[in-house]
Amino acid sequence: MQLVNVDIKQFKEIIYPEYIKIFPKEERKELKTIEQNYDKKITKLIKICEHNQFIGFFIINTIKNSQYVQLDYFAILEKYRNKGYGTKAIQLLKKQMETYDGIFVEIEKLGLGKDKQDNLLRERRAKFYENLGFEKLNSELKWFETLILSIYVLPISTHKDNENEILKDMFQIYISVHGKEKVERDCKVIK
């Protein structure tokens, strides 16, 4: 398996059509936002390949002076799911990010789905990340007064930050990606 950094042109041609198929509109960032953050060198676009075949992608965010990487979007294309590719991809990403203290991902809070199927999907997602070594923080995030997210962190280095240090780094990334005004208005930590 290979993780291949792609430029914005390749992203639009290869990854973006899959991105809009996989992620519901309310969960997606506008293409313009992805382009702007790519140009600012915040967003990295990564194609996941197996035997030179495109099987999935990562969209990650990193900033200078932050010890954490945001796993913003991650997907394995439907026909390649449940074959171990997701696990291998995360393990490779962890190796590539070895200069950081950890990778964080947000997952919709368990039990708050719109129906039983949505709750099962959230549980499967959480179990997937936990099985890979991601640890759930005690704090949660509330976006736009309606969306509650649990935060999971995959430790990479032996350095162990406390939760407040992790949250500080996370918010620096959020501000770089979304802008200070939006983050201060729409994102709150729930302890």
Short mmCIF file of C-alpha atoms in Angstrom, two decimals:
data_model
loop_
_atom_site.label_atom_id
_atom_site.label_comp_id
_atom_site.label_asym_id
_atom_site.label_seq_id
_atom_site.Cartn_x
_atom_site.Cartn_y
_atom_site.Cartn_z
CA MET A 1 0.00 0.00 0.00
CA GLN A 2 1.16 3.54 -0.77
CA LEU A 3 0.06 6.95 0.47
CA VAL A 4 0.55 9.46 -2.33
CA ASN A 5 0.40 13.22 -1.80
CA VAL A 6 -1.59 14.81 -4.60
CA ASP A 7 -1.90 18.40 -5.74
CA ILE A 8 -5.20 20.27 -5.93
CA LYS A 9 -5.63 19.46 -9.64
CA GLN A 10 -5.31 15.71 -9.02
CA PHE A 11 -7.60 16.08 -6.00
CA LYS A 12 -10.32 17.63 -8.16
CA GLU A 13 -9.97 14.96 -10.86
CA ILE A 14 -9.55 11.81 -8.77
CA ILE A 15 -10.55 12.31 -5.13
CA TYR A 16 -13.20 15.04 -5.15
CA PRO A 17 -15.81 13.04 -7.12
CA GLU A 18 -15.52 10.24 -4.52
CA TYR A 19 -15.51 12.75 -1.65
CA ILE A 20 -18.88 14.17 -2.71
CA LYS A 21 -20.31 10.65 -3.15
CA ILE A 22 -19.18 9.42 0.26
CA PHE A 23 -19.71 12.41 2.57
CA PRO A 24 -23.17 13.99 2.97
CA LYS A 25 -23.39 17.64 1.93
CA GLU A 26 -23.72 18.86 5.53
CA GLU A 27 -20.41 17.15 6.43
CA ARG A 28 -18.38 18.40 3.46
CA LYS A 29 -16.21 21.47 3.19
CA GLU A 30 -16.70 23.62 0.12
CA LEU A 31 -14.15 22.97 -2.60
CA LYS A 32 -13.09 26.62 -2.35
CA THR A 33 -12.23 26.15 1.35
CA ILE A 34 -10.18 23.02 0.61
CA GLU A 35 -8.35 24.88 -2.18
CA GLN A 36 -7.61 27.88 0.06
CA ASN A 37 -6.27 25.70 2.88
CA TYR A 38 -4.24 23.64 0.41
CA ASP A 39 -2.71 26.87 -0.96
CA LYS A 40 -1.88 27.97 2.61
CA LYS A 41 -0.13 24.61 3.13
CA ILE A 42 -2.54 23.65 5.92
CA THR A 43 -4.42 20.91 4.08
CA LYS A 44 -2.67 17.88 2.65
CA LEU A 45 -4.47 15.67 0.13
CA ILE A 46 -3.45 12.03 0.17
CA LYS A 47 -4.48 9.28 -2.22
CA ILE A 48 -4.44 5.74 -0.80
CA CYS A 49 -3.31 3.18 -3.39
CA GLU A 50 -2.99 -0.59 -3.43
CA HIS A 51 -1.00 -1.98 -6.38
CA ASN A 52 -1.28 1.48 -8.05
CA GLN A 53 -5.10 1.32 -7.77
CA PHE A 54 -6.88 4.27 -6.09
CA ILE A 55 -8.75 2.79 -3.12
CA GLY A 56 -9.27 5.70 -0.72
CA PHE A 57 -8.07 9.05 0.57
CA PHE A 58 -7.10 11.20 3.53
CA ILE A 59 -7.60 14.93 3.91
CA ILE A 60 -5.47 16.11 6.82
CA ASN A 61 -4.69 19.48 8.36
CA THR A 62 -1.41 20.52 9.95
CA ILE A 63 0.01 23.86 10.95
CA LYS A 64 3.42 25.13 12.05
CA ASN A 65 4.11 24.89 15.77
CA SER A 66 1.37 22.32 16.35
CA GLN A 67 2.25 18.85 17.55
CA TYR A 68 -1.00 17.32 16.29
CA VAL A 69 -2.46 16.41 12.92
CA GLN A 70 -6.18 16.64 12.21
CA LEU A 71 -7.55 13.69 10.28
CA ASP A 72 -10.33 15.74 8.70
CA TYR A 73 -11.63 13.18 6.18
CA PHE A 74 -10.78 9.53 5.65
CA ALA A 75 -12.51 7.07 3.37
CA ILE A 76 -11.89 3.77 1.69
CA LEU A 77 -13.92 3.42 -1.50
CA GLU A 78 -16.94 1.15 -1.02
CA LYS A 79 -15.74 -1.81 -3.09
CA TYR A 80 -12.51 -1.98 -1.04
CA ARG A 81 -14.07 -1.79 2.44
CA ASN A 82 -13.89 -4.55 5.05
CA LYS A 83 -10.63 -5.92 3.63
CA GLY A 84 -8.19 -4.40 6.12
CA TYR A 85 -7.19 -1.47 3.90
CA GLY A 86 -8.41 1.16 6.37
CA THR A 87 -6.29 -0.28 9.16
CA LYS A 88 -3.20 -0.46 6.92
CA ALA A 89 -3.77 3.10 5.70
CA ILE A 90 -3.99 4.53 9.23
CA GLN A 91 -0.84 2.61 10.23
CA LEU A 92 1.02 4.08 7.24
CA LEU A 93 -0.27 7.57 8.01
CA LYS A 94 0.97 7.20 11.59
CA LYS A 95 4.45 6.29 10.29
CA GLN A 96 4.46 9.31 7.94
CA MET A 97 3.47 11.62 10.80
CA GLU A 98 6.13 10.38 13.22
CA THR A 99 7.42 13.91 13.92
CA TYR A 100 4.08 14.80 15.57
CA ASP A 101 2.79 13.83 19.01
CA GLY A 102 -0.49 12.49 17.66
CA ILE A 103 -3.34 12.44 15.16
CA PHE A 104 -6.82 13.50 16.19
CA VAL A 105 -10.19 12.74 14.65
CA GLU A 106 -13.70 13.83 15.59
CA ILE A 107 -16.55 11.30 15.62
CA GLU A 108 -20.23 12.11 16.07
CA LYS A 109 -21.12 11.36 19.71
CA LEU A 110 -22.38 7.83 20.25
CA GLY A 111 -26.08 7.41 20.93
CA LEU A 112 -27.14 10.73 19.40
CA GLY A 113 -27.74 9.50 15.84
CA LYS A 114 -30.95 10.19 13.97
CA ASP A 115 -31.89 6.49 14.04
CA LYS A 116 -30.67 3.02 15.04
CA GLN A 117 -28.64 2.61 11.82
CA ASP A 118 -26.88 5.96 12.35
CA ASN A 119 -26.04 4.97 15.95
CA LEU A 120 -24.63 1.62 14.78
CA LEU A 121 -22.47 3.39 12.19
CA ARG A 122 -21.11 5.74 14.88
CA GLU A 123 -20.33 2.77 17.14
CA ARG A 124 -18.53 0.92 14.34
CA ARG A 125 -16.51 4.03 13.51
CA ALA A 126 -15.50 4.54 17.16
CA LYS A 127 -14.55 0.86 17.55
CA PHE A 128 -12.45 1.04 14.35
CA TYR A 129 -10.41 3.95 15.69
CA GLU A 130 -10.15 2.48 19.21
CA ASN A 131 -8.84 -0.81 17.77
CA LEU A 132 -6.07 1.19 16.08
CA GLY A 133 -5.00 2.77 19.36
CA PHE A 134 -6.96 6.03 19.29
CA GLU A 135 -7.88 7.19 22.80
CA LYS A 136 -11.08 9.11 23.54
CA LEU A 137 -10.61 12.44 25.31
CA ASN A 138 -12.89 13.40 28.19
CA SER A 139 -13.89 16.64 26.47
CA GLU A 140 -16.27 16.85 23.54
CA LEU A 141 -16.94 19.56 20.97
CA LYS A 142 -20.21 21.26 20.21
CA TRP A 143 -20.38 22.79 16.73
CA PHE A 144 -23.25 25.09 15.70
CA GLU A 145 -25.25 24.29 18.87
CA THR A 146 -26.42 20.99 17.36
CA LEU A 147 -23.47 18.77 16.47
CA ILE A 148 -21.64 17.06 19.33
CA LEU A 149 -18.36 15.36 18.49
CA SER A 150 -16.16 13.08 20.55
CA ILE A 151 -12.42 13.55 20.09
CA TYR A 152 -10.09 10.59 19.63
CA VAL A 153 -6.30 10.90 19.60
CA LEU A 154 -3.78 8.42 18.24
CA PRO A 155 -0.54 8.93 20.17
CA ILE A 156 2.54 8.84 17.97
CA SER A 157 5.42 9.99 20.14
CA THR A 158 6.21 8.90 23.66
CA HIS A 159 5.56 12.48 24.81
CA LYS A 160 2.20 12.53 26.58
CA ASP A 161 0.34 15.85 26.51
CA ASN A 162 -2.47 16.57 28.90
CA GLU A 163 -5.92 17.13 27.45
CA ASN A 164 -5.73 20.94 27.67
CA GLU A 165 -2.52 20.97 25.61
CA ILE A 166 -4.14 18.75 22.98
CA LEU A 167 -7.23 20.98 22.85
CA LYS A 168 -5.04 24.08 22.49
CA ASP A 169 -3.30 22.56 19.45
CA MET A 170 -6.64 21.44 18.01
CA PHE A 171 -8.09 24.92 18.28
CA GLN A 172 -5.03 26.43 16.58
CA ILE A 173 -5.72 24.12 13.64
CA TYR A 174 -9.47 24.94 13.67
CA ILE A 175 -8.72 28.67 13.63
CA SER A 176 -6.28 28.23 10.73
CA VAL A 177 -8.81 26.18 8.76
CA HIS A 178 -12.09 27.98 9.59
CA GLY A 179 -11.07 31.43 10.84
CA LYS A 180 -11.03 32.78 14.38
CA GLU A 181 -14.47 34.40 14.26
CA LYS A 182 -16.23 31.22 13.11
CA VAL A 183 -14.47 29.02 15.66
CA GLU A 184 -15.18 31.42 18.55
CA ARG A 185 -18.83 31.70 17.49
CA ASP A 186 -19.59 28.09 16.53
CA CYS A 187 -17.29 25.73 18.46
CA LYS A 188 -17.39 25.08 22.20
CA VAL A 189 -15.64 22.54 24.43
CA ILE A 190 -17.92 20.46 26.63
CA LYS A 191 -16.20 18.93 29.67
#
